Coordinates of C-alpha atoms and ligand atoms in Angstrom, one line a residue:
X223 CA 89.0 94.3 112.3
X224 CA 90.1 90.4 112.0
X225 CA 90.0 87.6 114.1
X226 CA 93.7 87.0 113.6
X227 CA 95.9 90.0 112.4
X228 CA 96.7 89.5 108.7
X229 CA 99.5 91.5 106.8
X230 CA 101.7 91.1 103.8
X231 CA 104.9 89.0 105.0
X232 CA 106.7 89.2 101.5
X233 CA 106.7 91.1 98.4
X234 CA 108.1 90.6 94.8
X235 CA 108.2 92.2 91.6
X236 CA 109.1 91.5 87.7
X237 CA 109.3 93.8 84.9
X238 CA 110.3 92.6 81.2
X239 CA 113.5 93.8 80.1
X240 CA 112.4 95.5 76.9
X241 CA 111.9 99.4 77.5
X242 CA 109.5 101.2 75.2
X243 CA 110.4 105.1 75.3
X244 CA 108.5 108.1 74.5
X245 CA 111.0 108.7 71.8
X246 CA 110.1 105.4 70.3
X247 CA 106.3 106.3 70.4
X248 CA 107.0 109.6 68.7
X249 CA 108.1 107.5 65.6
X250 CA 104.7 105.4 65.9
X251 CA 102.0 107.9 66.5
X252 CA 101.6 111.7 66.3
X253 CA 102.6 112.7 69.9
X254 CA 105.7 113.8 71.5
X255 CA 107.8 113.2 74.7
X256 CA 106.8 116.8 76.2
X257 CA 103.1 116.0 75.9
X258 CA 103.5 112.5 77.4
X259 CA 105.6 113.9 80.4
X260 CA 103.6 116.9 81.1
X261 CA 100.2 115.3 80.7
X262 CA 100.9 111.8 82.2
X263 CA 104.3 111.8 84.0
X264 CA 105.1 108.6 82.2
X265 CA 108.6 108.5 80.4
X266 CA 108.9 104.6 79.5
X267 CA 107.3 101.4 80.0
X268 CA 108.1 97.9 79.8
X269 CA 107.2 95.3 76.9
X270 CA 106.8 91.7 77.5
X271 CA 108.9 89.6 75.0
X272 CA 107.2 87.6 72.3
X273 CA 107.3 84.4 74.4
X274 CA 106.4 85.9 77.6
X275 CA 102.7 85.8 78.7
X276 CA 101.1 87.0 82.1
X277 CA 101.7 83.7 84.1
X278 CA 105.6 84.1 83.1
X279 CA 105.7 87.6 84.3
X280 CA 103.6 86.6 87.5
X281 CA 106.1 83.5 88.1
X282 CA 109.1 85.8 88.7
X283 CA 107.4 88.0 90.9
X284 CA 105.9 85.2 92.8
X285 CA 108.8 83.4 93.6
X286 CA 110.5 86.6 94.9
X287 CA 107.6 87.1 97.2
X288 CA 107.4 83.5 98.3
X289 CA 111.1 83.8 99.1
X290 CA 110.8 86.9 100.9
X291 CA 108.2 85.2 103.3
X292 CA 110.8 82.6 104.1
X293 CA 108.3 79.9 102.6
X294 CA 108.3 77.5 99.6
X295 CA 105.7 77.2 97.1
X296 CA 104.2 74.2 99.0
X297 CA 103.5 76.2 101.8
X298 CA 101.1 78.3 99.6
X299 CA 97.2 77.5 100.4
X300 CA 95.6 79.6 97.6
X301 CA 96.7 81.7 94.7
X302 CA 94.6 84.6 93.5
X303 CA 95.7 86.3 90.1
X304 CA 94.3 90.0 89.5
X305 CA 94.6 90.3 85.7
X306 CA 92.6 91.5 82.6
X307 CA 95.2 89.9 80.3
X308 CA 95.2 86.2 81.3
X309 CA 97.2 83.8 79.2
X310 CA 93.8 82.7 77.7
X311 CA 90.2 82.4 78.6
X312 CA 90.8 79.4 80.7
X313 CA 92.4 77.6 82.4
X314 CA 92.9 80.6 84.6
X315 CA 96.2 82.2 84.8
X316 CA 96.3 81.3 88.7
X317 CA 96.0 77.5 87.6
X318 CA 99.0 77.9 85.0
X319 CA 100.9 79.8 87.8
X320 CA 100.1 77.2 90.3
X321 CA 101.7 74.5 88.1
X322 CA 104.9 76.7 87.1
X323 CA 105.4 77.3 90.9
X324 CA 104.9 73.9 92.0
X325 CA 102.4 75.1 94.4
X326 CA 100.7 71.6 94.6
X327 CA 98.7 72.2 97.6
X328 CA 97.1 75.8 96.6
X329 CA 93.7 76.4 95.3
X330 CA 93.7 78.7 92.3
X331 CA 91.4 81.3 90.6
X332 CA 91.7 84.6 88.7
X333 CA 90.2 87.9 89.6
X334 CA 88.7 90.5 87.4
X335 CA 88.5 94.0 88.7
X336 CA 90.9 95.8 86.2
X337 CA 93.4 98.2 87.8
X338 CA 91.7 97.5 91.2
X339 CA 92.0 93.9 91.1
X340 CA 95.0 93.8 93.5
X341 CA 93.2 95.7 96.2
X342 CA 90.1 93.4 95.6
X343 CA 92.6 90.4 95.9
X344 CA 94.0 91.5 99.1
X345 CA 90.6 92.1 100.5
X346 CA 89.5 88.7 99.5
X347 CA 92.5 86.8 100.6
X348 CA 92.8 88.6 104.1
X349 CA 89.2 87.8 105.0
X350 CA 90.1 84.1 104.3
X351 CA 93.0 84.1 106.3
X352 CA 91.4 85.9 109.2
X353 CA 88.5 83.6 109.4
X354 CA 90.8 80.7 109.7
X355 CA 90.0 79.2 106.3
X356 CA 93.7 79.4 104.9
X357 CA 97.3 80.4 106.3
X358 CA 99.3 81.7 103.4
X359 CA 97.7 83.3 100.1
X360 CA 99.6 84.4 97.3
X361 CA 98.1 87.5 95.7
X362 CA 99.3 88.5 92.4
X363 CA 98.7 91.5 90.0
X364 CA 100.0 90.8 86.6
X365 CA 99.3 92.2 83.2
X366 CA 100.7 92.0 79.6
X367 CA 98.7 95.1 78.4
X368 CA 100.8 95.4 75.4
X369 CA 98.8 92.5 73.9
X370 CA 95.6 94.5 74.2
X371 CA 97.0 97.9 73.3
X372 CA 96.3 99.6 70.0
X373 CA 99.8 101.1 68.9
X374 CA 98.0 103.3 66.3
X375 CA 95.9 104.8 69.0
X376 CA 97.7 107.8 70.8
X377 CA 95.0 108.2 73.4
X378 CA 95.8 104.9 74.8
X379 CA 99.4 103.5 73.6
X380 CA 101.2 106.2 75.4
X381 CA 100.0 105.0 78.8
X382 CA 100.2 100.9 79.3
X383 CA 103.1 98.6 80.3
X384 CA 103.7 95.2 81.1
X385 CA 104.6 93.8 84.6
X386 CA 103.9 91.8 87.7
X387 CA 103.7 92.3 91.3
X388 CA 103.1 89.7 94.2
X389 CA 102.6 89.3 97.8
X390 CA 102.3 86.7 100.3
X391 CA 99.7 87.2 102.9
X392 CA 99.7 85.6 106.5
X393 CA 99.0 86.1 110.2
X394 CA 101.3 88.8 111.6
X395 CA 101.7 90.2 115.4
X396 CA 98.9 92.0 116.9
X397 CA 99.1 95.8 116.1
X398 CA 100.5 95.0 112.4
X399 CA 98.6 94.3 109.2
X400 CA 95.3 95.1 107.5
X401 CA 93.1 97.8 109.2
X402 CA 90.4 98.4 106.6
X403 CA 89.2 98.1 103.2
X404 CA 87.0 100.2 101.0
X405 CA 85.9 98.5 97.7
X406 CA 83.4 99.9 95.0
X407 CA 82.1 99.7 91.7
X408 CA 79.9 101.5 89.2
X409 CA 78.9 99.4 86.4
X410 CA 77.1 102.2 84.5
X411 CA 80.6 103.5 83.8
X412 CA 81.6 100.1 82.1
X413 CA 81.7 101.8 78.8
X414 CA 84.3 104.2 79.6
X415 CA 87.2 101.9 79.6
X416 CA 86.8 98.3 78.1
X417 CA 87.8 95.7 75.7
X418 CA 84.7 95.0 73.8
X419 CA 85.3 92.1 71.5
X420 CA 86.5 88.3 71.9
X421 CA 84.0 87.5 74.8
X422 CA 80.4 86.0 74.5
X423 CA 78.9 89.3 73.4
X424 CA 81.0 89.8 70.5
X425 CA 83.2 86.7 69.7
X426 CA 86.5 86.9 68.0
X427 CA 85.9 87.1 64.0
X428 CA 87.6 88.4 61.3
X429 CA 85.0 91.7 61.8
X430 CA 85.9 92.2 65.5
X431 CA 89.7 92.2 64.4
X432 CA 89.0 94.6 61.7
X433 CA 87.1 96.7 63.8
X434 CA 89.8 96.7 66.4
X435 CA 87.6 95.5 69.1
X436 CA 90.3 93.5 70.7
X437 CA 92.0 96.6 71.9
X438 CA 91.6 98.7 74.9
X439 CA 89.2 101.7 74.1
X440 CA 89.0 104.5 76.7
X441 CA 87.0 107.8 77.2
X442 CA 90.1 109.2 78.8
X443 CA 89.0 112.5 80.2
X444 CA 86.0 110.9 81.7
X445 CA 87.9 108.2 83.3
X446 CA 90.4 110.8 84.3
X447 CA 87.4 113.0 86.1
X448 CA 86.3 109.8 87.8
X449 CA 89.8 108.8 89.2
X450 CA 90.4 112.3 90.7
X451 CA 87.1 112.2 92.5
X452 CA 87.4 108.6 93.7
X453 CA 91.1 108.3 94.6
X454 CA 90.9 110.7 97.4
X455 CA 87.5 109.6 98.5
X456 CA 88.3 106.0 98.7
X457 CA 91.4 106.7 100.6
X458 CA 89.7 108.9 103.1
X459 CA 86.8 106.4 103.6
X460 CA 89.4 103.5 104.3
X461 CA 91.1 105.9 106.6
X462 CA 88.1 106.6 108.4
X463 CA 87.2 102.8 108.7
X464 CA 90.4 102.1 110.3
X465 CA 90.1 104.8 112.8
X466 CA 92.9 106.7 111.4
X467 CA 93.5 110.2 110.2
X468 CA 95.1 111.8 107.2
X469 CA 98.2 113.0 109.3
X470 CA 98.8 109.2 110.5
X471 CA 99.7 108.2 106.7
X472 CA 103.3 107.5 106.2
X473 CA 103.2 106.2 102.8
X474 CA 100.5 106.3 99.8
X475 CA 100.8 103.7 97.2
X476 CA 98.6 104.7 94.6
X477 CA 97.7 103.0 91.4
X478 CA 100.2 104.4 88.7
X479 CA 97.8 105.8 85.8
X480 CA 98.7 109.4 85.7
X481 CA 101.1 111.8 87.6
X482 CA 98.1 114.4 87.9
X483 CA 95.7 111.9 89.2
X484 CA 98.0 111.0 92.0
X485 CA 98.8 114.6 92.8
X486 CA 95.2 115.5 93.3
X487 CA 94.7 112.5 95.8
X488 CA 97.7 113.9 97.7
X489 CA 96.3 117.3 97.8
X490 CA 92.9 115.9 99.0
X491 CA 94.8 114.0 101.7
X492 CA 97.1 117.0 102.5
X493 CA 100.2 115.1 101.8
X494 CA 103.3 116.0 100.0
X495 CA 105.0 114.4 97.1
X496 CA 107.5 112.5 99.0
X497 CA 104.7 110.7 100.8
X498 CA 103.7 108.7 97.9
X499 CA 105.4 105.8 96.0
X500 CA 105.8 106.9 92.5
X501 CA 107.2 104.9 89.7
X502 CA 105.0 105.4 86.8
X503 CA 107.5 107.3 85.2
X504 CA 109.4 104.0 84.5
X505 CA 106.7 101.8 83.9
X506 CA 103.5 103.5 82.9
X507 CA 100.3 102.2 83.8
X508 CA 100.1 98.2 84.5
X509 CA 97.0 98.1 85.6
X510 CA 96.5 95.4 88.3
X511 CA 100.2 95.0 88.7
X512 CA 100.9 98.8 89.4
X513 CA 100.2 98.7 93.1
X514 CA 102.1 95.6 94.0
X515 CA 105.1 96.5 91.9
X516 CA 105.2 100.0 93.8
X517 CA 104.7 98.2 96.9
X518 CA 107.5 95.9 96.2
X519 CA 109.9 98.6 95.0
X520 CA 109.2 100.6 98.2
X521 CA 110.3 97.6 100.2
X522 CA 113.6 97.3 97.9
X523 CA 114.2 100.9 98.7
X524 CA 113.9 100.7 102.5
X525 CA 110.7 103.0 102.4
X526 CA 108.7 100.5 104.5
X527 CA 109.4 100.6 108.0
X528 CA 107.9 98.4 110.8
X529 CA 104.8 100.4 112.4
X530 CA 104.4 102.6 109.1
X531 CA 100.8 103.4 108.1
X532 CA 100.4 102.6 104.3
X533 CA 97.6 103.7 102.1
X534 CA 96.9 101.6 98.9
X535 CA 94.5 102.9 96.6
X536 CA 93.4 102.3 93.0
X537 CA 90.7 102.6 90.5
X538 CA 89.8 101.3 87.1
X539 CA 87.7 99.6 84.5
X540 CA 84.3 98.4 85.6
X541 CA 84.3 100.9 86.6
X542 CA 85.8 100.0 90.2
X543 CA 87.8 101.3 93.1
X544 CA 89.6 100.0 96.1
X545 CA 91.4 101.2 99.0
X546 CA 93.2 99.7 101.9
X547 CA 94.9 100.7 105.1
X548 CA 97.7 98.7 106.7
X549 CA 100.3 99.0 109.4
X550 CA 103.5 97.5 108.1
Ligands
UT7_271 O1 94.0 102.6 85.0 C1 93.0 103.4 84.5 C2 93.2 103.7 83.0 N1 93.0 104.9 82.7 C3 93.4 106.0 83.0 O2 94.0 106.4 84.2 C4 93.5 107.2 82.1 C5 92.7 108.5 82.8 N2 93.0 109.7 81.9 C6 94.1 110.2 81.5 O3 95.1 110.0 82.2 C7 94.2 111.3 80.7 O4 92.8 111.6 80.2 C8 94.9 111.3 79.3 C9 96.4 111.2 79.6 C10 94.5 110.0 78.6 C11 94.7 112.3 78.3 O5 95.1 113.6 79.1 P1 93.9 114.7 79.0 O6 94.5 115.9 79.6 O7 92.6 114.2 79.5 O8 93.8 115.2 77.5 P2 92.4 115.0 76.5 O9 92.0 113.5 76.2 O10 91.5 115.8 76.9 O11 93.1 115.5 75.1 C12 93.9 116.8 74.9 C13 94.2 116.8 73.7 C14 93.4 116.6 72.3 O12 93.6 117.3 71.3 P3 92.4 118.5 71.0 O13 91.2 117.9 70.8 O14 92.5 119.3 72.2 O15 93.0 118.9 69.9 C15 94.0 115.2 72.1 O16 93.7 114.8 70.9 O17 95.3 116.2 73.6 C16 95.4 115.2 72.3 N3 96.2 114.0 72.6 C17 97.4 113.9 72.5 N4 98.5 114.5 71.9 C18 99.5 114.2 71.7 C19 95.5 112.7 73.1 N5 96.6 112.2 73.3 C20 97.7 112.4 72.9 C21 99.0 112.2 72.7 N6 100.0 113.1 72.1 N7 99.4 111.0 72.9

């Protein structure tokens, strides 16, 4: 696919210390541990400390990824931060991160594709390296979803958590690296999952706050149906583009939204559950951070062997989706 083979040369992750359990949520909204576990698979999630914002979570994950790649911050040519919870409107979280890292030679921008943001970031970065424009790109998925979650809304507050994952992309040897990307969007489904207020359509005001428009609103069941359809088909299309078959897959690293969505993707790909990296029981849905955190944990746990065929796949607000096939 590429002029120079491009792959992931370092991974890192960070999750805040504070754990929010299902039992604590039982005290906050009309829900129960059993409902949450059976309907979603989530048992607990992390919450950023009051003084932590998205760039702080991103910083820890990025330092780890850069170190794992055997590089220093000054070796990074570009920083892409995929997030829907930037520290502020602008400057971008990527610029804030660039300063914190001391990555003085890096260009920096944020990318908004909700839970698919990390895959969109990988596609963007890998093309820029393949073309010879840049050598080393830091791609981060980082979120503090707790800041836009309504903890009186049981439809959403049980799902989301905070965290950050990062990777460094660079040239790899022949036979390894990214084989394909499959990105997509359906803006007609934008209403299904959104934060309506605080932008240019509905600027922040006493009324927008009163109307809770600064929080995530989601038509859960419609998003669920979309996710079940798109996870399998995006993964299949990415495999087809890569010239590989379902049976070639060693590890699926899916967006961690709901265990039932992951299971349906596994069924469609004829894969058993041990072929998927699953950590949503510990972290819930961290939007753009879910896939890179899962990838970093797979690396930590020794689940990534040289030559393994990995499929990364996610979906989210927009609506958006993305899948990638890579050889580790
Ligand atoms: O990254 C992308 C972001 N979003 C997602 O991936 C979300 C995708 N959607 C989902 O994961 C699921 O739709 C949910 C987990 C959000 C909901 O599960 P569901 O099986 O689709 O449930 P439902 O929305 O159809 O609701 C079933 C029932 C309802 O009660 P009634 O109307 O049948 O009496 C809900 O009010 O469950 C009720 N319910 C709850 N009960 C206890 C909804 N939330 C809760 C809750 N605790 N937290």
